Amino acid sequence: EILLTLAIDLGVDAVEIEMVWSPTMADAVMSRKRLCRVLTSYYDTDPRFYAAGEVGMSLRLMGSAFDFQNDLVKFVVTSPPLEDGGEAQAGELQQALQQYNGLLYQDPRMPPAIALCDGPSGEESRLFTPLLAPGGSEEPGSGPSGAVS
């Protein structure tokens, strides 16, 4: 907590808060945010299959966390082995991102999101997931104009 808040006080451009951290730590970072961008992330290292609906719900919950003060949401899963659906995991993440990005236009408070797969069968998600969506704003928390998918 001390290092993150010190980094913000010294003027870093961005910090990352993992959703599994204590609320006290996250609140300390958010209370000092000012112009620093805050990335909220979730990493699941268990190689299991995530359906698009499950990913979408997680993205929506993460996006609305911290009273919409976060600037970007990152969801990373460890893709299961190919024989257990790993090949289809990237498609499920892409579908969830497309649905989530539709929300950005309905509620401009929602931050943009990225979703990626780790693991050998996750390379496809890193190659074929578009990184930038419409527009491109320099303002933190600018909603759809700075959308990332």
Coordinates of N, CA, C and O in Angstrom, one line a residue:
E1 N 0.8 -1.2 0.0 CA 0.0 0.0 0.0 C 0.9 1.2 0.0 O 0.6 2.2 -0.7
I2 N 1.9 1.3 0.8 CA 2.8 2.4 0.9 C 3.4 2.7 -0.4 O 3.5 3.9 -0.8
L3 N 3.9 1.7 -1.1 CA 4.6 1.9 -2.4 C 3.7 2.5 -3.4 O 4.0 3.3 -4.2
L4 N 2.5 1.9 -3.5 CA 1.5 2.4 -4.5 C 1.1 3.8 -4.2 O 1.0 4.6 -5.2
T5 N 0.8 4.2 -3.0 CA 0.4 5.5 -2.7 C 1.5 6.5 -2.9 O 1.3 7.6 -3.4
L6 N 2.8 6.1 -2.6 CA 3.9 6.9 -2.8 C 4.1 7.1 -4.3 O 4.4 8.3 -4.8
A7 N 4.0 6.1 -5.1 CA 4.1 6.2 -6.6 C 3.1 7.2 -7.1 O 3.4 8.1 -7.9
I8 N 1.8 7.1 -6.6 CA 0.8 8.1 -7.1 C 1.2 9.5 -6.7 O 1.1 10.4 -7.5
D9 N 1.6 9.7 -5.4 CA 2.0 11.0 -4.9 C 3.2 11.6 -5.7 O 3.3 12.8 -5.9
L10 N 4.1 10.7 -6.3 CA 5.2 11.1 -7.1 C 4.9 11.4 -8.5 O 5.7 11.8 -9.3
G11 N 3.6 11.0 -8.9 CA 3.1 11.4 -10.2 C 3.2 10.3 -11.3 O 3.3 10.6 -12.5
V12 N 3.2 9.0 -10.9 CA 3.2 8.0 -12.0 C 2.0 8.1 -12.8 O 1.0 8.6 -12.4
D13 N 2.1 7.6 -14.1 CA 1.0 7.7 -15.0 C -0.2 6.7 -14.6 O -1.3 7.0 -14.8
A14 N 0.2 5.5 -14.1 CA -0.8 4.5 -13.9 C -0.3 3.5 -12.8 O 0.9 3.3 -12.6
V15 N -1.3 2.9 -12.1 CA -1.1 1.8 -11.2 C -2.1 0.8 -11.4 O -3.2 1.0 -12.0
E16 N -1.8 -0.4 -10.9 CA -2.7 -1.6 -11.1 C -3.2 -2.1 -9.7 O -2.3 -2.3 -8.8
I17 N -4.5 -2.3 -9.6 CA -5.0 -2.8 -8.4 C -5.6 -4.2 -8.7 O -6.5 -4.2 -9.6
E18 N -5.2 -5.2 -8.0 CA -5.8 -6.5 -8.3 C -7.1 -6.6 -7.4 O -7.1 -6.2 -6.3
M19 N -8.1 -7.2 -8.0 CA -9.4 -7.2 -7.3 C -9.4 -8.1 -6.1 O -10.3 -8.0 -5.3
V20 N -8.4 -8.9 -5.9 CA -8.3 -9.8 -4.7 C -7.6 -9.0 -3.5 O -7.5 -9.6 -2.4
W21 N -7.1 -7.8 -3.8 CA -6.5 -7.1 -2.7 C -7.5 -6.6 -1.7 O -8.7 -6.5 -2.0
S22 N -7.1 -6.2 -0.5 CA -8.0 -5.8 0.5 C -8.7 -4.5 0.1 O -8.1 -3.6 -0.6
P23 N -10.0 -4.3 0.4 CA -10.7 -3.0 0.1 C -9.9 -1.8 0.7 O -10.0 -0.7 0.1
T24 N -9.3 -2.0 1.9 CA -8.6 -0.9 2.5 C -7.5 -0.4 1.6 O -7.3 0.8 1.4
M25 N -6.7 -1.3 1.0 CA -5.6 -1.0 0.1 C -6.2 -0.3 -1.1 O -5.6 0.7 -1.6
A26 N -7.2 -0.9 -1.7 CA -7.8 -0.3 -2.9 C -8.3 1.1 -2.7 O -8.1 2.1 -3.4
D27 N -9.0 1.3 -1.5 CA -9.5 2.6 -1.2 C -8.4 3.6 -1.0 O -8.6 4.8 -1.4
A28 N -7.3 3.2 -0.4 CA -6.1 4.1 -0.2 C -5.6 4.6 -1.5 O -5.3 5.8 -1.7
V29 N -5.5 3.7 -2.5 CA -5.1 4.1 -3.9 C -6.1 5.0 -4.5 O -5.7 6.1 -5.0
M30 N -7.4 4.7 -4.5 CA -8.4 5.5 -5.1 C -8.5 6.9 -4.5 O -8.8 7.8 -5.2
S31 N -8.3 7.0 -3.2 CA -8.5 8.3 -2.6 C -7.4 9.2 -3.0 O -7.5 10.5 -2.8
R32 N -6.2 8.7 -3.5 CA -5.1 9.6 -3.9 C -5.0 9.7 -5.4 O -4.1 10.3 -6.0
K33 N -5.9 9.1 -6.2 CA -5.8 8.9 -7.6 C -5.4 10.2 -8.4 O -4.5 10.1 -9.2
R34 N -6.1 11.2 -8.2 CA -5.9 12.5 -9.0 C -5.8 12.2 -10.5 O -6.7 11.6 -11.1
L35 N -4.7 12.5 -11.2 CA -4.5 12.3 -12.6 C -4.0 10.9 -13.0 O -3.8 10.5 -14.1
C36 N -3.6 10.1 -12.0 CA -3.1 8.8 -12.2 C -4.2 7.9 -12.7 O -5.3 7.9 -12.2
R37 N -3.9 7.1 -13.7 CA -4.9 6.1 -14.2 C -4.8 4.9 -13.3 O -3.7 4.4 -12.9
V38 N -5.9 4.3 -13.1 CA -6.0 3.1 -12.2 C -6.6 1.9 -13.0 O -7.7 2.0 -13.6
L39 N -5.8 0.9 -13.2 CA -6.2 -0.3 -13.8 C -6.6 -1.3 -12.8 O -5.8 -1.6 -11.9
T40 N -7.8 -1.8 -12.9 CA -8.2 -2.9 -12.0 C -8.2 -4.2 -12.7 O -8.6 -4.3 -13.9
S41 N -7.6 -5.2 -12.1 CA -7.3 -6.5 -12.8 C -7.8 -7.7 -12.0 O -7.8 -7.6 -10.7
Y42 N -8.0 -8.8 -12.7 CA -8.3 -10.0 -12.1 C -7.5 -11.1 -12.9 O -7.6 -11.1 -14.1
Y43 N -6.8 -11.9 -12.2 CA -6.0 -13.0 -12.8 C -6.5 -14.3 -12.2 O -6.5 -14.5 -11.0
D44 N -6.9 -15.3 -13.1 CA -7.2 -16.6 -12.6 C -6.2 -17.6 -13.2 O -6.1 -17.8 -14.4
T45 N -5.4 -18.2 -12.3 CA -4.4 -19.1 -12.8 C -4.9 -20.6 -12.9 O -4.1 -21.4 -13.3
D46 N -6.1 -20.8 -12.5 CA -6.7 -22.2 -12.6 C -7.1 -22.4 -14.1 O -8.0 -21.6 -14.6
P47 N -6.5 -23.4 -14.7 CA -6.9 -23.6 -16.1 C -8.2 -24.2 -16.4 O -8.4 -25.4 -16.6
R48 N -9.3 -23.4 -16.2 CA -10.6 -23.9 -16.5 C -11.3 -23.0 -17.5 O -10.8 -21.9 -17.9
F49 N -12.4 -23.5 -18.1 CA -13.1 -22.8 -19.2 C -14.0 -21.8 -18.6 O -14.8 -22.1 -17.7
Y50 N -14.0 -20.6 -19.1 CA -14.9 -19.5 -18.8 C -15.9 -19.3 -19.9 O -15.4 -19.0 -21.1
A51 N -17.2 -19.3 -19.7 CA -18.2 -19.0 -20.7 C -18.3 -17.5 -20.8 O -17.9 -16.8 -19.9
A52 N -18.7 -17.0 -22.0 CA -18.8 -15.6 -22.3 C -19.6 -14.9 -21.2 O -19.3 -13.8 -20.8
G53 N -20.7 -15.5 -20.8 CA -21.6 -14.8 -19.8 C -20.9 -14.6 -18.5 O -21.1 -13.6 -17.8
E54 N -20.1 -15.6 -18.1 CA -19.4 -15.5 -16.8 C -18.3 -14.4 -16.9 O -18.1 -13.6 -16.0
V55 N -17.6 -14.3 -18.0 CA -16.6 -13.3 -18.2 C -17.3 -11.9 -18.3 O -16.8 -10.9 -17.6
G56 N -18.4 -11.8 -19.0 CA -19.1 -10.6 -19.1 C -19.6 -10.0 -17.7 O -19.5 -8.8 -17.4
M57 N -20.1 -10.9 -16.9 CA -20.6 -10.5 -15.6 C -19.4 -10.0 -14.7 O -19.5 -9.0 -14.1
S58 N -18.3 -10.7 -14.8 CA -17.1 -10.3 -14.1 C -16.6 -8.9 -14.6 O -16.3 -8.0 -13.8
L59 N -16.6 -8.7 -15.9 CA -16.2 -7.4 -16.4 C -17.1 -6.3 -15.9 O -16.7 -5.2 -15.6
R60 N -18.4 -6.5 -15.9 CA -19.4 -5.5 -15.5 C -19.2 -5.2 -14.0 O -19.2 -4.0 -13.6
L61 N -19.0 -6.2 -13.2 CA -18.7 -6.0 -11.7 C -17.4 -5.2 -11.5 O -17.4 -4.3 -10.7
M62 N -16.4 -5.6 -12.3 CA -15.1 -4.9 -12.1 C -15.2 -3.4 -12.6 O -14.7 -2.5 -12.1
G63 N -16.0 -3.2 -13.7 CA -16.1 -1.9 -14.3 C -16.9 -0.9 -13.4 O -16.6 0.2 -13.3
S64 N -17.8 -1.5 -12.6 CA -18.6 -0.6 -11.7 C -18.0 -0.5 -10.3 O -18.5 0.3 -9.5
A65 N -16.9 -1.2 -10.1 CA -16.2 -1.1 -8.8 C -15.6 0.3 -8.5 O -15.4 1.1 -9.5
F66 N -15.5 0.6 -7.3 CA -14.8 1.9 -6.9 C -15.6 3.1 -7.4 O -15.0 4.1 -7.8
D67 N -16.9 3.0 -7.4 CA -17.8 4.1 -7.9 C -17.3 4.6 -9.3 O -17.3 5.8 -9.5
F68 N -17.0 3.7 -10.1 CA -16.6 4.0 -11.5 C -15.3 4.9 -11.6 O -15.2 5.6 -12.6
Q69 N -14.5 4.8 -10.6 CA -13.2 5.6 -10.7 C -12.1 4.9 -11.3 O -11.1 5.5 -11.6
N70 N -12.2 3.6 -11.6 CA -11.1 2.9 -12.3 C -11.2 3.3 -13.8 O -12.2 3.6 -14.4
D71 N -10.0 3.3 -14.4 CA -9.9 3.7 -15.8 C -9.8 2.6 -16.8 O -10.0 2.8 -18.0
L72 N -9.5 1.4 -16.4 CA -9.4 0.3 -17.3 C -9.6 -1.0 -16.5 O -9.1 -1.1 -15.4
V73 N -10.2 -2.0 -17.1 CA -10.5 -3.3 -16.5 C -9.7 -4.3 -17.3 O -9.7 -4.3 -18.5
K74 N -9.0 -5.2 -16.6 CA -8.2 -6.3 -17.2 C -8.6 -7.6 -16.6 O -8.5 -7.8 -15.4
F75 N -9.0 -8.5 -17.4 CA -9.5 -9.9 -17.0 C -8.6 -10.9 -17.7 O -8.6 -10.9 -18.9
V76 N -7.8 -11.6 -16.9 CA -6.9 -12.6 -17.5 C -7.2 -14.0 -16.9 O -7.2 -14.1 -15.7
V77 N -7.4 -15.0 -17.8 CA -7.6 -16.3 -17.4 C -6.5 -17.2 -17.9 O -5.9 -16.9 -19.0
T78 N -6.2 -18.3 -17.3 CA -5.3 -19.3 -17.8 C -6.2 -20.3 -18.6 O -7.1 -20.9 -18.1
S79 N -5.9 -20.3 -19.9 CA -6.7 -21.1 -20.8 C -6.5 -22.6 -20.5 O -5.4 -23.0 -20.2
P80 N -7.6 -23.4 -20.5 CA -7.4 -24.8 -20.3 C -6.7 -25.5 -21.4 O -6.6 -24.9 -22.5
P81 N -6.3 -26.7 -21.3 CA -5.6 -27.4 -22.4 C -6.5 -27.5 -23.6 O -7.8 -27.4 -23.5
L82 N -6.0 -27.6 -24.8 CA -6.7 -27.6 -26.0 C -7.9 -28.7 -25.9 O -9.0 -28.4 -26.4
E83 N -7.6 -29.8 -25.4 CA -8.6 -30.9 -25.4 C -9.7 -30.6 -24.4 O -10.8 -31.2 -24.5
D84 N -9.6 -29.6 -23.5 CA -10.6 -29.2 -22.6 C -11.3 -27.9 -22.9 O -11.9 -27.2 -22.1
G85 N -11.2 -27.5 -24.2 CA -11.9 -26.3 -24.6 C -11.0 -25.1 -24.7 O -11.5 -23.9 -24.9
G86 N -9.7 -25.2 -24.5 CA -8.8 -24.1 -24.6 C -8.8 -23.3 -25.9 O -8.6 -22.1 -25.9
E87 N -9.0 -24.0 -27.0 CA -9.1 -23.4 -28.3 C -10.3 -22.4 -28.4 O -10.2 -21.4 -29.0
A88 N -11.4 -22.7 -27.7 CA -12.6 -21.9 -27.8 C -12.6 -20.7 -26.8 O -13.4 -19.8 -26.8
Q89 N -11.6 -20.8 -25.8 CA -11.6 -19.8 -24.7 C -11.5 -18.4 -25.3 O -12.1 -17.4 -24.8
A90 N -10.6 -18.2 -26.2 CA -10.4 -16.8 -26.8 C -11.7 -16.3 -27.4 O -12.0 -15.1 -27.3
G91 N -12.4 -17.2 -28.1 CA -13.7 -16.7 -28.6 C -14.7 -16.3 -27.6 O -15.4 -15.3 -27.8
E92 N -14.7 -17.0 -26.5 CA -15.6 -16.6 -25.4 C -15.2 -15.3 -24.8 O -16.1 -14.4 -24.5
L93 N -13.9 -15.0 -24.6 CA -13.5 -13.7 -24.1 C -13.9 -12.6 -25.1 O -14.3 -11.5 -24.7
Q94 N -13.7 -12.9 -26.4 CA -14.0 -11.9 -27.4 C -15.5 -11.5 -27.4 O -15.9 -10.4 -27.5
Q95 N -16.3 -12.6 -27.3 CA -17.8 -12.3 -27.2 C -18.1 -11.5 -26.0 O -18.9 -10.6 -26.1
A96 N -17.5 -11.8 -24.9 CA -17.8 -11.1 -23.7 C -17.4 -9.6 -23.8 O -18.1 -8.7 -23.4
L97 N -16.2 -9.4 -24.4 CA -15.7 -8.0 -24.6 C -16.6 -7.2 -25.6 O -16.9 -6.0 -25.3
Q98 N -17.1 -7.9 -26.6 CA -18.0 -7.2 -27.5 C -19.3 -6.7 -26.8 O -19.8 -5.6 -27.0
Q99 N -19.9 -7.6 -26.0 CA -21.1 -7.3 -25.2 C -20.7 -6.1 -24.2 O -21.5 -5.2 -24.0
Y100 N -19.6 -6.2 -23.5 CA -19.2 -5.2 -22.5 C -19.0 -3.9 -23.2 O -19.4 -2.8 -22.7
N101 N -18.3 -3.9 -24.4 CA -18.1 -2.6 -25.1 C -19.4 -2.0 -25.5 O -19.5 -0.7 -25.6
G102 N -20.4 -2.7 -25.7 CA -21.8 -2.2 -26.0 C -22.3 -1.4 -24.8 O -23.0 -0.4 -24.9
L103 N -21.9 -1.8 -23.6 CA -22.3 -1.1 -22.4 C -21.6 0.3 -22.3 O -22.1 1.2 -21.6
L104 N -20.4 0.4 -22.8 CA -19.7 1.6 -22.7 C -20.5 2.8 -23.3 O -20.4 3.9 -22.9
Y105 N -21.3 2.5 -24.3 CA -22.1 3.6 -25.0 C -23.4 3.8 -24.2 O -23.9 4.9 -24.3
Q106 N -23.8 2.9 -23.5 CA -25.0 3.0 -22.6 C -24.7 3.7 -21.3 O -25.5 4.5 -20.8
D107 N -23.6 3.5 -20.8 CA -23.2 4.1 -19.5 C -21.7 4.5 -19.6 O -20.8 3.8 -19.4
P108 N -21.5 5.8 -19.9 CA -20.1 6.3 -20.1 C -19.2 6.3 -18.9 O -18.0 6.5 -19.0
R109 N -19.8 5.9 -17.7 CA -19.0 5.8 -16.5 C -18.2 4.5 -16.5 O -17.2 4.4 -15.8
M110 N -18.6 3.5 -17.3 CA -18.0 2.2 -17.4 C -16.6 2.4 -18.1 O -16.5 3.0 -19.1
P111 N -15.5 1.9 -17.4 CA -14.2 2.0 -18.1 C -14.0 0.9 -19.2 O -14.7 -0.1 -19.2
P112 N -13.2 1.2 -20.1 CA -12.9 0.2 -21.2 C -12.3 -1.1 -20.5 O -11.8 -1.0 -19.4
A113 N -12.2 -2.2 -21.3 CA -11.8 -3.4 -20.8 C -10.9 -4.2 -21.8 O -11.1 -4.0 -23.0
I114 N -10.0 -5.0 -21.3 CA -9.3 -6.0 -22.1 C -9.5 -7.3 -21.4 O -9.7 -7.4 -20.2
A115 N -9.4 -8.4 -22.2 CA -9.5 -9.7 -21.6 C -8.5 -10.6 -22.4 O -8.5 -10.6 -23.6
L116 N -7.7 -11.4 -21.7 CA -6.7 -12.2 -22.4 C -6.6 -13.6 -21.7 O -7.0 -13.7 -20.6
C117 N -6.1 -14.5 -22.5 CA -5.8 -15.8 -22.0 C -4.3 -16.0 -21.8 O -3.5 -15.7 -22.7
D118 N -3.9 -16.6 -20.7 CA -2.5 -17.1 -20.5 C -2.5 -18.5 -20.8 O -3.5 -19.2 -21.0
G119 N -1.3 -19.1 -20.9 CA -1.2 -20.5 -21.1 C -0.9 -20.8 -22.6 O -1.1 -19.9 -23.4
P120 N -0.5 -22.0 -22.9 CA -0.1 -22.3 -24.3 C -1.3 -22.1 -25.3 O -1.1 -21.6 -26.4
S121 N -2.5 -22.5 -24.9 CA -3.6 -22.3 -25.8 C -4.2 -20.9 -25.8 O -5.1 -20.6 -26.5
G122 N -3.6 -20.0 -25.0 CA -4.1 -18.7 -24.9 C -3.4 -17.7 -25.8 O -3.8 -16.5 -25.9
E123 N -2.4 -18.1 -26.5 CA -1.7 -17.2 -27.4 C -2.6 -16.6 -28.5 O -2.5 -15.4 -28.8
E124 N -3.7 -17.3 -28.9 CA -4.6 -16.8 -29.9 C -5.3 -15.5 -29.4 O -5.5 -14.6 -30.1
S125 N -5.6 -15.5 -28.1 CA -6.3 -14.3 -27.6 C -5.4 -13.1 -27.6 O -5.9 -12.0 -27.8
R126 N -4.1 -13.3 -27.5 CA -3.2 -12.2 -27.6 C -3.0 -11.7 -29.0 O -2.7 -10.5 -29.2
L127 N -3.1 -12.6 -29.9 CA -2.9 -12.2 -31.4 C -4.1 -11.6 -32.0 O -4.0 -10.7 -32.8
F128 N -5.3 -12.2 -31.6 CA -6.5 -11.8 -32.4 C -7.5 -10.9 -31.6 O -8.5 -10.5 -32.1
T129 N -7.2 -10.5 -30.4 CA -8.0 -9.6 -29.6 C -7.6 -8.2 -30.0 O -6.5 -7.8 -29.8
P130 N -8.5 -7.4 -30.5 CA -8.2 -6.0 -30.9 C -7.8 -5.3 -29.6 O -8.5 -5.4 -28.6
L131 N -6.8 -4.4 -29.7 CA -6.4 -3.7 -28.5 C -7.0 -2.3 -28.4 O -7.2 -1.8 -27.3
L132 N -7.4 -1.7 -29.5 CA -8.0 -0.4 -29.4 C -9.3 -0.4 -30.1 O -9.5 -0.9 -31.2
A133 N -10.3 0.2 -29.5 CA -11.6 0.4 -30.0 C -11.8 1.8 -30.5 O -10.9 2.6 -30.5
P134 N -13.0 2.3 -30.8 CA -13.3 3.6 -31.3 C -12.6 4.7 -30.5 O -12.6 4.7 -29.3
G135 N -12.2 5.7 -31.3 CA -11.7 6.9 -30.6 C -10.3 6.8 -30.0 O -9.6 5.9 -30.2
G136 N -10.1 7.7 -29.0 CA -8.8 7.6 -28.3 C -8.7 8.9 -27.6 O -8.3 9.9 -28.1
S137 N -9.0 9.0 -26.3 CA -9.0 10.2 -25.5 C -7.8 10.1 -24.6 O -7.4 9.1 -24.1
E138 N -7.3 11.3 -24.2 CA -6.2 11.4 -23.3 C -6.8 11.5 -21.8 O -6.0 11.5 -20.9
E139 N -8.1 11.7 -21.7 CA -8.7 11.9 -20.4 C -8.9 10.6 -19.7 O -9.6 9.7 -20.2
P140 N -8.4 10.4 -18.4 CA -8.7 9.2 -17.7 C -10.2 9.1 -17.4 O -10.9 10.1 -17.2
G141 N -10.7 7.8 -17.5 CA -12.1 7.6 -17.3 C -13.0 8.2 -18.3 O -14.2 8.6 -18.0
S142 N -12.5 8.3 -19.6 CA -13.3 9.0 -20.6 C -14.4 8.2 -21.2 O -15.0 8.6 -22.1
G143 N -14.6 7.0 -20.8 CA -15.7 6.1 -21.3 C -15.4 5.7 -22.8 O -14.3 5.4 -23.1
P144 N -16.5 5.7 -23.6 CA -16.4 5.1 -24.9 C -15.3 5.6 -25.8 O -14.7 4.9 -26.6
S145 N -15.0 6.9 -25.7 CA -14.0 7.5 -26.6 C -12.6 7.0 -26.4 O -11.8 7.0 -27.3
G146 N -12.4 6.4 -25.3 CA -11.1 5.8 -25.1 C -11.1 4.3 -24.9 O -10.3 3.7 -24.2
A147 N -12.2 3.7 -25.5 CA -12.4 2.3 -25.2 C -11.3 1.4 -25.7 O -10.7 1.6 -26.7
V148 N -11.1 0.4 -25.0 CA -10.1 -0.7 -25.3 C -10.9 -2.0 -25.3 O -11.7 -2.2 -24.4
S149 N -10.6 -2.8 -26.2 CA -11.2 -4.1 -26.2 C -10.2 -5.2 -26.4 O -9.1 -5.0 -26.6

